mmCIF file of C-alpha atoms in Angstrom:
data_model
loop_
_atom_site.group_PDB
_atom_site.id
_atom_site.type_symbol
_atom_site.label_atom_id
_atom_site.label_comp_id
_atom_site.label_asym_id
_atom_site.label_seq_id
_atom_site.Cartn_x
_atom_site.Cartn_y
_atom_site.Cartn_z
ATOM 1 C CA UNK A 1 98.399 -147.718 93.987
ATOM 2 C CA UNK A 2 97.065 -150.749 92.097
ATOM 3 C CA UNK A 3 93.618 -149.128 91.816
ATOM 4 C CA UNK A 4 94.826 -145.873 90.198
ATOM 5 C CA UNK A 5 94.540 -147.133 86.563
ATOM 6 C CA UNK A 6 90.977 -148.331 87.198
ATOM 7 C CA UNK A 7 90.097 -145.049 88.928
ATOM 8 C CA UNK A 8 91.562 -143.096 86.019
ATOM 9 C CA UNK A 9 89.574 -145.152 83.484
ATOM 10 C CA UNK A 10 86.371 -144.546 85.427
ATOM 11 C CA UNK A 11 87.157 -140.838 85.769
ATOM 12 C CA UNK A 12 87.811 -140.591 82.024
ATOM 13 C CA UNK A 13 84.493 -142.324 81.295
ATOM 14 C CA UNK A 14 82.748 -139.636 83.332
ATOM 15 C CA UNK A 15 84.667 -136.545 82.194
ATOM 16 C CA UNK A 16 85.824 -137.529 78.655
ATOM 17 C CA UNK A 17 88.960 -135.468 79.210
ATOM 18 C CA UNK A 18 92.355 -136.789 80.276
ATOM 19 C CA UNK A 19 93.339 -133.742 82.280
ATOM 20 C CA UNK A 20 90.007 -133.599 84.102
ATOM 21 C CA UNK A 21 90.220 -137.343 84.752
ATOM 22 C CA UNK A 22 93.674 -136.948 86.313
ATOM 23 C CA UNK A 23 92.408 -134.099 88.499
ATOM 24 C CA UNK A 24 89.408 -136.171 89.534
ATOM 25 C CA UNK A 25 91.587 -139.144 90.515
ATOM 26 C CA UNK A 26 93.883 -136.838 92.460
ATOM 27 C CA UNK A 27 90.927 -135.251 94.298
ATOM 28 C CA UNK A 28 89.584 -138.721 95.046
ATOM 29 C CA UNK A 29 92.887 -139.922 96.500
ATOM 30 C CA UNK A 30 93.264 -136.771 98.598
ATOM 31 C CA UNK A 31 89.745 -137.175 99.989
ATOM 32 C CA UNK A 32 90.312 -140.865 100.661
ATOM 33 C CA UNK A 33 93.591 -140.189 102.442
ATOM 34 C CA UNK A 34 92.084 -137.322 104.467
ATOM 35 C CA UNK A 35 89.198 -139.565 105.532
ATOM 36 C CA UNK A 36 91.103 -142.827 105.887
ATOM 37 C CA UNK A 37 89.837 -143.245 109.454
ATOM 38 C CA UNK A 38 86.313 -143.596 108.019
ATOM 39 C CA UNK A 39 87.277 -146.603 105.927
ATOM 40 C CA UNK A 40 86.307 -149.837 107.647
ATOM 41 C CA UNK A 41 88.974 -152.544 107.277
ATOM 42 C CA UNK A 42 87.623 -155.676 105.681
ATOM 43 C CA UNK A 43 85.210 -153.758 103.418
ATOM 44 C CA UNK A 44 85.700 -153.172 99.696
ATOM 45 C CA UNK A 45 88.378 -150.474 99.204
ATOM 46 C CA UNK A 46 87.727 -150.395 95.456
ATOM 47 C CA UNK A 47 84.010 -149.655 95.950
ATOM 48 C CA UNK A 48 84.828 -146.990 98.555
ATOM 49 C CA UNK A 49 87.266 -145.207 96.211
ATOM 50 C CA UNK A 50 84.904 -145.429 93.234
ATOM 51 C CA UNK A 51 82.100 -143.974 95.346
ATOM 52 C CA UNK A 52 84.311 -141.078 96.395
ATOM 53 C CA UNK A 53 85.315 -140.481 92.757
ATOM 54 C CA UNK A 54 81.715 -140.597 91.538
ATOM 55 C CA UNK A 55 80.473 -138.234 94.272
ATOM 56 C CA UNK A 56 83.355 -135.851 93.646
ATOM 57 C CA UNK A 57 82.552 -135.790 89.936
ATOM 58 C CA UNK A 58 78.860 -134.998 90.490
ATOM 59 C CA UNK A 59 79.709 -132.322 93.043
ATOM 60 C CA UNK A 60 81.997 -130.678 90.476
ATOM 61 C CA UNK A 61 79.308 -130.906 87.790
ATOM 62 C CA UNK A 62 76.801 -129.163 90.039
ATOM 63 C CA UNK A 63 79.348 -126.508 90.952
ATOM 64 C CA UNK A 64 80.206 -125.874 87.287
ATOM 65 C CA UNK A 65 76.548 -125.342 86.423
ATOM 66 C CA UNK A 66 76.539 -122.328 88.722
ATOM 67 C CA UNK A 67 79.817 -120.939 87.392
ATOM 68 C CA UNK A 68 80.291 -118.679 84.397
ATOM 69 C CA UNK A 69 83.362 -119.178 82.235
ATOM 70 C CA UNK A 70 85.092 -115.808 82.089
ATOM 71 C CA UNK A 71 88.772 -116.240 81.263
ATOM 72 C CA UNK A 72 89.118 -112.678 79.954
ATOM 73 C CA UNK A 73 87.212 -111.047 82.802
ATOM 74 C CA UNK A 74 84.734 -109.329 80.490
ATOM 75 C CA UNK A 75 81.693 -110.766 82.221
ATOM 76 C CA UNK A 76 82.973 -109.830 85.670
ATOM 77 C CA UNK A 77 83.727 -106.300 84.472
ATOM 78 C CA UNK A 78 80.176 -105.914 83.184
ATOM 79 C CA UNK A 79 78.593 -106.766 86.539
ATOM 80 C CA UNK A 80 77.469 -103.831 88.606
ATOM 81 C CA UNK A 81 75.673 -103.535 91.894
ATOM 82 C CA UNK A 82 73.789 -100.316 92.475
ATOM 83 C CA UNK A 83 74.573 -98.473 95.656
ATOM 84 C CA UNK A 84 72.028 -99.233 98.351
ATOM 85 C CA UNK A 85 73.075 -96.679 100.936
ATOM 86 C CA UNK A 86 71.123 -93.812 99.359
ATOM 87 C CA UNK A 87 67.992 -95.910 99.196
ATOM 88 C CA UNK A 88 68.295 -96.871 102.837
ATOM 89 C CA UNK A 89 68.818 -93.291 103.930
ATOM 90 C CA UNK A 90 65.875 -92.116 101.830
ATOM 91 C CA UNK A 91 63.676 -94.769 103.420
ATOM 92 C CA UNK A 92 64.710 -93.573 106.880
ATOM 93 C CA UNK A 93 63.876 -89.999 105.872
ATOM 94 C CA UNK A 94 60.526 -91.116 104.504
ATOM 95 C CA UNK A 95 59.735 -93.101 107.663
ATOM 96 C CA UNK A 96 60.674 -90.133 109.844
ATOM 97 C CA UNK A 97 58.484 -87.814 107.759
ATOM 98 C CA UNK A 98 55.580 -90.281 107.931
ATOM 99 C CA UNK A 99 55.810 -90.246 111.741
ATOM 100 C CA UNK A 100 55.312 -86.475 111.701
ATOM 101 C CA UNK A 101 51.985 -86.722 109.867
ATOM 102 C CA UNK A 102 48.688 -86.770 111.746
ATOM 103 C CA UNK A 103 47.678 -90.389 112.451
ATOM 104 C CA UNK A 104 44.676 -90.349 110.096
ATOM 105 C CA UNK A 105 46.793 -89.076 107.173
ATOM 106 C CA UNK A 106 49.554 -91.581 107.894
ATOM 107 C CA UNK A 107 47.055 -94.428 108.109
ATOM 108 C CA UNK A 108 45.397 -93.463 104.809
ATOM 109 C CA UNK A 109 48.745 -93.137 103.027
ATOM 110 C CA UNK A 110 49.955 -96.489 104.285
ATOM 111 C CA UNK A 111 46.739 -98.285 103.383
ATOM 112 C CA UNK A 112 46.437 -96.805 99.892
ATOM 113 C CA UNK A 113 50.090 -96.158 99.044
ATOM 114 C CA UNK A 114 52.114 -98.838 100.748
ATOM 115 C CA UNK A 115 49.569 -101.640 101.088
ATOM 116 C CA UNK A 116 48.096 -100.933 97.642
ATOM 117 C CA UNK A 117 44.482 -101.006 98.777
ATOM 118 C CA UNK A 118 41.805 -99.218 96.802
ATOM 119 C CA UNK A 119 40.230 -96.090 98.238
ATOM 120 C CA UNK A 120 37.049 -98.072 98.829
ATOM 121 C CA UNK A 121 38.897 -100.760 100.799
ATOM 122 C CA UNK A 122 40.750 -98.156 102.864
ATOM 123 C CA UNK A 123 37.497 -96.288 103.586
ATOM 124 C CA UNK A 124 35.890 -99.525 104.770
ATOM 125 C CA UNK A 125 38.851 -100.347 107.026
ATOM 126 C CA UNK A 126 38.932 -96.834 108.519
ATOM 127 C CA UNK A 127 35.145 -96.680 108.850
ATOM 128 C CA UNK A 128 34.773 -93.425 106.947
ATOM 129 C CA UNK A 129 33.428 -92.119 103.644
ATOM 130 C CA UNK A 130 35.226 -92.623 100.340
ATOM 131 C CA UNK A 131 35.735 -88.872 99.921
ATOM 132 C CA UNK A 132 37.269 -88.655 103.382
ATOM 133 C CA UNK A 133 39.920 -91.255 102.491
ATOM 134 C CA UNK A 134 40.674 -89.506 99.204
ATOM 135 C CA UNK A 135 41.049 -86.230 101.052
ATOM 136 C CA UNK A 136 43.300 -87.769 103.733
ATOM 137 C CA UNK A 137 45.549 -89.366 101.125
ATOM 138 C CA UNK A 138 45.796 -86.123 99.162
ATOM 139 C CA UNK A 139 46.499 -84.006 102.254
ATOM 140 C CA UNK A 140 48.915 -86.624 103.581
ATOM 141 C CA UNK A 141 50.902 -86.679 100.334
ATOM 142 C CA UNK A 142 51.002 -82.889 100.215
ATOM 143 C CA UNK A 143 52.224 -82.636 103.823
ATOM 144 C CA UNK A 144 54.718 -85.456 103.314
ATOM 145 C CA UNK A 145 56.218 -83.714 100.282
ATOM 146 C CA UNK A 146 56.480 -80.436 102.226
ATOM 147 C CA UNK A 147 58.203 -82.162 105.150
ATOM 148 C CA UNK A 148 60.640 -83.954 102.863
ATOM 149 C CA UNK A 149 61.331 -80.828 100.809
ATOM 150 C CA UNK A 150 61.953 -78.783 103.975
ATOM 151 C CA UNK A 151 64.478 -81.397 105.115
ATOM 152 C CA UNK A 152 66.300 -81.245 101.769
ATOM 153 C CA UNK A 153 65.416 -84.771 100.698
ATOM 154 C CA UNK A 154 65.368 -84.594 96.916
ATOM 155 C CA UNK A 155 65.386 -88.227 95.759
ATOM 156 C CA UNK A 156 62.892 -89.875 98.061
ATOM 157 C CA UNK A 157 60.731 -92.518 96.471
ATOM 158 C CA UNK A 158 57.067 -91.774 96.966
ATOM 159 C CA UNK A 159 54.485 -94.180 95.796
ATOM 160 C CA UNK A 160 51.730 -93.821 93.291
ATOM 161 C CA UNK A 161 49.114 -96.216 94.553
ATOM 162 C CA UNK A 162 47.081 -96.153 91.347
ATOM 163 C CA UNK A 163 50.083 -97.220 89.272
ATOM 164 C CA UNK A 164 50.867 -100.143 91.602
ATOM 165 C CA UNK A 165 47.476 -101.824 91.321
ATOM 166 C CA UNK A 166 46.155 -103.611 88.274
ATOM 167 C CA UNK A 167 43.623 -101.569 86.264
ATOM 168 C CA UNK A 168 40.703 -103.735 87.387
ATOM 169 C CA UNK A 169 41.183 -102.748 91.049
ATOM 170 C CA UNK A 170 41.667 -99.011 90.516
ATOM 171 C CA UNK A 171 38.991 -96.721 91.754
ATOM 172 C CA UNK A 172 37.444 -94.029 89.636
ATOM 173 C CA UNK A 173 39.285 -90.803 90.268
ATOM 174 C CA UNK A 174 42.446 -92.384 91.678
#
């Protein structure tokens, strides 16, 4: 009890607010009481309490940095999270449709569309001519769209590999 005025003065020097200082002292005393078995008799109680107060203050400061003051609730009302279920279902539909493509079309689409490789890089990896890769990608996209359209998938995200790569890595005719 004799240390409370000194704790309050220290808390006020940190927070510069009487109410916050009182709350800080109260939190400190609660933590000290809850952890009284950790205090070693014969050591400096004052230093132990001041350390608890200081650590509690800095923990609160860090926590407040991550918080947004929103007494009226306007900020919370403005937050929205888009639904992710449709996206997940569309990706499953796309994956299923990709599995129905011939392996060479699927491979070309994945290399150029998903991995973002140039046609030249994909042709080198597959060991075929540049025109062959371009043809496989074109036929693969056409078949993929037909499969997805036949299954009634209307909002599936298909990639445009040329738009995903920087202009310097785009191939002529992509």
